[in-house]
PDB file of C-alpha atoms in Angstrom:
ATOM      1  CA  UNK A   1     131.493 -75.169 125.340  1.00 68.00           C
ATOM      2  CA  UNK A   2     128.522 -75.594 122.454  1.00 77.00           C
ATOM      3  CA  UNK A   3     125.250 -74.546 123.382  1.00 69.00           C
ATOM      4  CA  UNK A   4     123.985 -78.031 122.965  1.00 70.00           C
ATOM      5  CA  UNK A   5     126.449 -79.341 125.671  1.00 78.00           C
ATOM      6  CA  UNK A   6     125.838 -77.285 128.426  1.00 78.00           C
ATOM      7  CA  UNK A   7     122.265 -78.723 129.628  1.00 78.00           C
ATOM      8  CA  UNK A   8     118.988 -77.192 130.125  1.00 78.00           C
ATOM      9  CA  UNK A   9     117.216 -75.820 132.638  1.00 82.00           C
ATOM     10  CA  UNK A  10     114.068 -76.946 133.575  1.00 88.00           C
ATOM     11  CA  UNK A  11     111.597 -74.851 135.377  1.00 92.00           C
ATOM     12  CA  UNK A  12     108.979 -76.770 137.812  1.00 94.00           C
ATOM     13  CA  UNK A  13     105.277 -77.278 137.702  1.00 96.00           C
ATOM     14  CA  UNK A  14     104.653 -75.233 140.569  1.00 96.00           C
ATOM     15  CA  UNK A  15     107.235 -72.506 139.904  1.00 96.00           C
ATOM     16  CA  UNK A  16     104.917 -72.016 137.135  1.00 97.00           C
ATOM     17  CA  UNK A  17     101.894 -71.827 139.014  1.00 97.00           C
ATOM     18  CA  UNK A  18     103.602 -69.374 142.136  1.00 97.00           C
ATOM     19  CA  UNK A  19     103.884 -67.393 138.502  1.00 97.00           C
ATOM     20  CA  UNK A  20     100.156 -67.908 137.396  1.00 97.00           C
ATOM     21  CA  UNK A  21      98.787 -67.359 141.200  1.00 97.00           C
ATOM     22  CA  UNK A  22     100.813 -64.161 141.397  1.00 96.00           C
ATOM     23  CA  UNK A  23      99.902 -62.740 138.081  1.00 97.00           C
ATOM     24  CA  UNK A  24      96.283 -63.675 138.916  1.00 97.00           C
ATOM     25  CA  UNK A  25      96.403 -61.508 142.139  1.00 95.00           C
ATOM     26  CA  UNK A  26      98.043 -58.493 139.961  1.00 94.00           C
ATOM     27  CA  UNK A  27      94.829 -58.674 137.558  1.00 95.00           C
ATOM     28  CA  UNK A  28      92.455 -58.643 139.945  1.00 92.00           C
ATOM     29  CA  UNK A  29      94.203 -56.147 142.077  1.00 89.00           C
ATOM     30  CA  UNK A  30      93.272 -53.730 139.189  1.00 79.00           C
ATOM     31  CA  UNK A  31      96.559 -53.712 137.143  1.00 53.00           C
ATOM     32  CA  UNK A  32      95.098 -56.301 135.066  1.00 46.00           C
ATOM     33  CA  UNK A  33      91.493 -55.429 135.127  1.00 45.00           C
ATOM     34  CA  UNK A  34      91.415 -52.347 134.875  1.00 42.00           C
ATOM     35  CA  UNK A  35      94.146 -52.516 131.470  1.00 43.00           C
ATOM     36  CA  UNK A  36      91.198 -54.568 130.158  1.00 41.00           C
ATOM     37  CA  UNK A  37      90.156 -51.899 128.395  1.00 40.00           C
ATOM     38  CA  UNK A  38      93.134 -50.010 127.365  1.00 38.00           C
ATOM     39  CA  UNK A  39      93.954 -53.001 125.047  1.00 40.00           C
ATOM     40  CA  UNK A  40      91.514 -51.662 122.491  1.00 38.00           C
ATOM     41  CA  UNK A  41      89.430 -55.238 123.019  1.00 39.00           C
ATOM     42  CA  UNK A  42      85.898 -55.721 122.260  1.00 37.00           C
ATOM     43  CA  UNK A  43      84.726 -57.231 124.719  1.00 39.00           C
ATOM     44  CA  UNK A  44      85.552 -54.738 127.306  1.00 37.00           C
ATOM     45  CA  UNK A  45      85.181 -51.321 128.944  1.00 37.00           C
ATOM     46  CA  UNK A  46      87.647 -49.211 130.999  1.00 37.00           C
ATOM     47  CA  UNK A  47      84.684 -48.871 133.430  1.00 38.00           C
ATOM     48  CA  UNK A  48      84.706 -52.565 134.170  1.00 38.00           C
ATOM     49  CA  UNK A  49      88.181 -52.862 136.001  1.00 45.00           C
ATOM     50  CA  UNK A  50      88.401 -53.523 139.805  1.00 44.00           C
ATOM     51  CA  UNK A  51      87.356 -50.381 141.548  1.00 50.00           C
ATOM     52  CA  UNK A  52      88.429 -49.041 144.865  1.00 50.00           C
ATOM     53  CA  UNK A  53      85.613 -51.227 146.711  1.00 48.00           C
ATOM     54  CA  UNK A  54      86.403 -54.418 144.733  1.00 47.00           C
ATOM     55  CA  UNK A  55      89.892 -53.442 145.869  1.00 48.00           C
ATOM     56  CA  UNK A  56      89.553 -53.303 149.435  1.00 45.00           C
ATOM     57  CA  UNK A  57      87.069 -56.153 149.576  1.00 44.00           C
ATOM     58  CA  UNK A  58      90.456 -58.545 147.901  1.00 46.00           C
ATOM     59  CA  UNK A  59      92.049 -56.985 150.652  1.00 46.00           C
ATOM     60  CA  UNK A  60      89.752 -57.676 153.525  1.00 40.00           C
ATOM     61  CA  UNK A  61      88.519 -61.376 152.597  1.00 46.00           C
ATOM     62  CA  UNK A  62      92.647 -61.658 151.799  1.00 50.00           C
ATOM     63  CA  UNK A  63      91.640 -64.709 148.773  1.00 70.00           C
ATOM     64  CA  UNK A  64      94.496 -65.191 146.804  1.00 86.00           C
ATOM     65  CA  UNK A  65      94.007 -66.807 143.071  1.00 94.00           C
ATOM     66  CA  UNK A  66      95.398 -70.264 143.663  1.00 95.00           C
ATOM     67  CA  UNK A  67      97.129 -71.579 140.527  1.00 97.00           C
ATOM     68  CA  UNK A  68      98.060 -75.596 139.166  1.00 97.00           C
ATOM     69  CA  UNK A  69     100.208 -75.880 136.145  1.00 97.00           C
ATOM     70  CA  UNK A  70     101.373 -78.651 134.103  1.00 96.00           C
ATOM     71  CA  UNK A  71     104.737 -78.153 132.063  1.00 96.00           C
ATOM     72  CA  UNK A  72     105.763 -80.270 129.131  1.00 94.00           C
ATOM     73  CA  UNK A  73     108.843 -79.029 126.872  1.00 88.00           C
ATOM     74  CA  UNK A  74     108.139 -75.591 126.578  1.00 90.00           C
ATOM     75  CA  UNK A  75     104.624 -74.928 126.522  1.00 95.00           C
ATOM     76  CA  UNK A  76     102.998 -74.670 130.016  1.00 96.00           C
ATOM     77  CA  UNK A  77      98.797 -75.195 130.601  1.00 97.00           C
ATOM     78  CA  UNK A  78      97.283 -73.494 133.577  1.00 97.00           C
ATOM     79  CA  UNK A  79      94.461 -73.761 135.965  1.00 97.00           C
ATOM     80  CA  UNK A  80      93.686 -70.439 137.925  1.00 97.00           C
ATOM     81  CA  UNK A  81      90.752 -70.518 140.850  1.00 97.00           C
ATOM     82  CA  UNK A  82      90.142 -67.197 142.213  1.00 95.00           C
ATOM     83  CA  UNK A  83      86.960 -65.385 143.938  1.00 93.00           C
ATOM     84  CA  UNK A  84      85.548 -62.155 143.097  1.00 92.00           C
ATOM     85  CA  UNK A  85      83.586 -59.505 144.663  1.00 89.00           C
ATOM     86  CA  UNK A  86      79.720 -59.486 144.032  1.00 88.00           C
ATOM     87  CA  UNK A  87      78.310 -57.535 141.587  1.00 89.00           C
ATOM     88  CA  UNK A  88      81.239 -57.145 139.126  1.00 89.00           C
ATOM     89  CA  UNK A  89      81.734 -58.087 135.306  1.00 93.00           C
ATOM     90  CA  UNK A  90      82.817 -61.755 135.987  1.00 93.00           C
ATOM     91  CA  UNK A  91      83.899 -62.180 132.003  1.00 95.00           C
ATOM     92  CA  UNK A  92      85.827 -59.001 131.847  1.00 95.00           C
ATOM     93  CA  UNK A  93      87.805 -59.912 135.636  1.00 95.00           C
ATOM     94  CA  UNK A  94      88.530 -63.930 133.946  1.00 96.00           C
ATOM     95  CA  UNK A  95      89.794 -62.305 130.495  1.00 96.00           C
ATOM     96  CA  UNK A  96      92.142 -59.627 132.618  1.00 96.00           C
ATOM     97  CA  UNK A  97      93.234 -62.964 134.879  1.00 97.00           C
ATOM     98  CA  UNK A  98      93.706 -64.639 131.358  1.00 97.00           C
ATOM     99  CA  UNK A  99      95.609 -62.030 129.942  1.00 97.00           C
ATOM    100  CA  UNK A 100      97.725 -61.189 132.870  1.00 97.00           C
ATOM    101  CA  UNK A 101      98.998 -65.199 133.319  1.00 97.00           C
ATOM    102  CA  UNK A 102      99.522 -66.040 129.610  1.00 97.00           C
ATOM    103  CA  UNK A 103     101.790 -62.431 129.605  1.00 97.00           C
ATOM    104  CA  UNK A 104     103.414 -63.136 133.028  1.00 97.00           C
ATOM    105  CA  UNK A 105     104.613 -66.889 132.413  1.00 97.00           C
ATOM    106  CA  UNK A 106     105.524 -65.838 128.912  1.00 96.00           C
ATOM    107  CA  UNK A 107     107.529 -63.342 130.336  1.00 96.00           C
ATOM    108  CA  UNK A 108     109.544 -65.130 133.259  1.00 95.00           C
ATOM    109  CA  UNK A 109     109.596 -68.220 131.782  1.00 95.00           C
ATOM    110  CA  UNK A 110     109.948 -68.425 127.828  1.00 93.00           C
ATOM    111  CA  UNK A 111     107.024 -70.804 128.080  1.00 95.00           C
ATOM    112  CA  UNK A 112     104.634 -70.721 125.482  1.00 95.00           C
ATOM    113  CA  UNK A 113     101.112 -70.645 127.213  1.00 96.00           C
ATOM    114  CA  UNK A 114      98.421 -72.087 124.962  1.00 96.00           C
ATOM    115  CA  UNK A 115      95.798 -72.709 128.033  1.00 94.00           C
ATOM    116  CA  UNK A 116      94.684 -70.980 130.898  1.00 97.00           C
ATOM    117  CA  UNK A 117      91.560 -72.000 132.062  1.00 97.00           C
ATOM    118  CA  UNK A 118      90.398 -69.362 134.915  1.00 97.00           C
ATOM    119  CA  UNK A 119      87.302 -71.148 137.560  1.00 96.00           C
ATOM    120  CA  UNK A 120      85.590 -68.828 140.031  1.00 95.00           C
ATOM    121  CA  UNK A 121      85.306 -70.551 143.326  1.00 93.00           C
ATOM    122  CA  UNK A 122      83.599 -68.028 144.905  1.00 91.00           C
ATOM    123  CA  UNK A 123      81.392 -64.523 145.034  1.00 89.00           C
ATOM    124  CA  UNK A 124      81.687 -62.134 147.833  1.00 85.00           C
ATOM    125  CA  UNK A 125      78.683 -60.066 148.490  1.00 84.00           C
ATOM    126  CA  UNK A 126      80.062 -57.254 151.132  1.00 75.00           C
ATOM    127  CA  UNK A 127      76.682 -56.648 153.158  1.00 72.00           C
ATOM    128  CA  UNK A 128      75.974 -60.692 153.207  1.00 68.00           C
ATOM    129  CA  UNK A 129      79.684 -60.662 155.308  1.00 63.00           C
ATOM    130  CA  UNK A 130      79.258 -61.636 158.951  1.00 62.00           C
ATOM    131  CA  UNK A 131      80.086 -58.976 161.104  1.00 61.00           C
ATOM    132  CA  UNK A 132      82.525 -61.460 163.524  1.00 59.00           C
ATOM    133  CA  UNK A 133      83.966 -62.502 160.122  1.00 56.00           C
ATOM    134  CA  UNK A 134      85.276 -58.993 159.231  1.00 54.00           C
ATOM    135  CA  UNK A 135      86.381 -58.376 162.852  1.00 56.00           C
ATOM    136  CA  UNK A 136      88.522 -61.661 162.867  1.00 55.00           C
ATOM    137  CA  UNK A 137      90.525 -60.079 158.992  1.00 55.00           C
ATOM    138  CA  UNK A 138      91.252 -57.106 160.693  1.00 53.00           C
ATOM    139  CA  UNK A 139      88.682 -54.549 159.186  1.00 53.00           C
ATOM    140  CA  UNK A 140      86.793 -53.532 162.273  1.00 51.00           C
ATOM    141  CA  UNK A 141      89.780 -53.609 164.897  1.00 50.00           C
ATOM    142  CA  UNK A 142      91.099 -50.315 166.452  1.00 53.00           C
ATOM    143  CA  UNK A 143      94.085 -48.977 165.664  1.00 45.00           C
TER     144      UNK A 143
END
């Protein structure tokens, strides 16, 4: 059979966004961030990556980046909200987001990905926290 009469597969908005939202989560975890600087870019510093506290802070408030895509042919643009830990280099953690979607949908998807626009919904100062907040995530139970 030609290629031309086999069909196409066609991969859905939100497939692509599970993508962006995961790939979003892997940046801020520190894979992403913290590569900022190994790329050689300008604009960053290896210092500026997700440390151990910004870390463990994504783990205890447990936000995960939530993504919206819109597909059309082959080129996919992407919405990414995500929160961030308070004080950290906001610019460097939405370029490392950036980078991290545009590679990961590129990757698992053959989509080209002219657009990711990265909004942060949210800053999490750790001593403004509520203690009964932290208790109800899990942080201050015994184990």
């Amino acid at each position: 059979m030609e290629p031309g009469e086999r069909g196409a597969t066609r991969i859905a908005d939100r497939v692509v966004a599970k993508i962006a939202s995961q790939a979003a989560r892997e940046a801020l975890r520190g894979g992403g961030a913290a590569d900022a600087g190994a790329d050689g870019g300008a604009d960053t510093d290896t210092d500026t990556g997700a440390g151990a506290d910004e870390v463990a802070l994504a783990d205890a408030v447990g936000a995960r980046p939530y993504a919206v895509a819109a597909v059309r042919g082959g080129v996919a643009r992407v919405r990414v909200a995500v929160e961030l830990g308070y004080p950290s280099d906001i610019g460097a953690h939405c370029g490392a987001v950036r980078r991290q979607v545009i590679e990961r949908v590129s990757e698992m998807t053959g989509m080209e990905v002219p657009e990711v626009a990265v909004t942060v919904e949210r800053l999490h100062v750790p001593q403004w926290e509520r203690p009964e907040r932290r208790a109800r995530r899990g942080r201050d139970r015994v184990r």
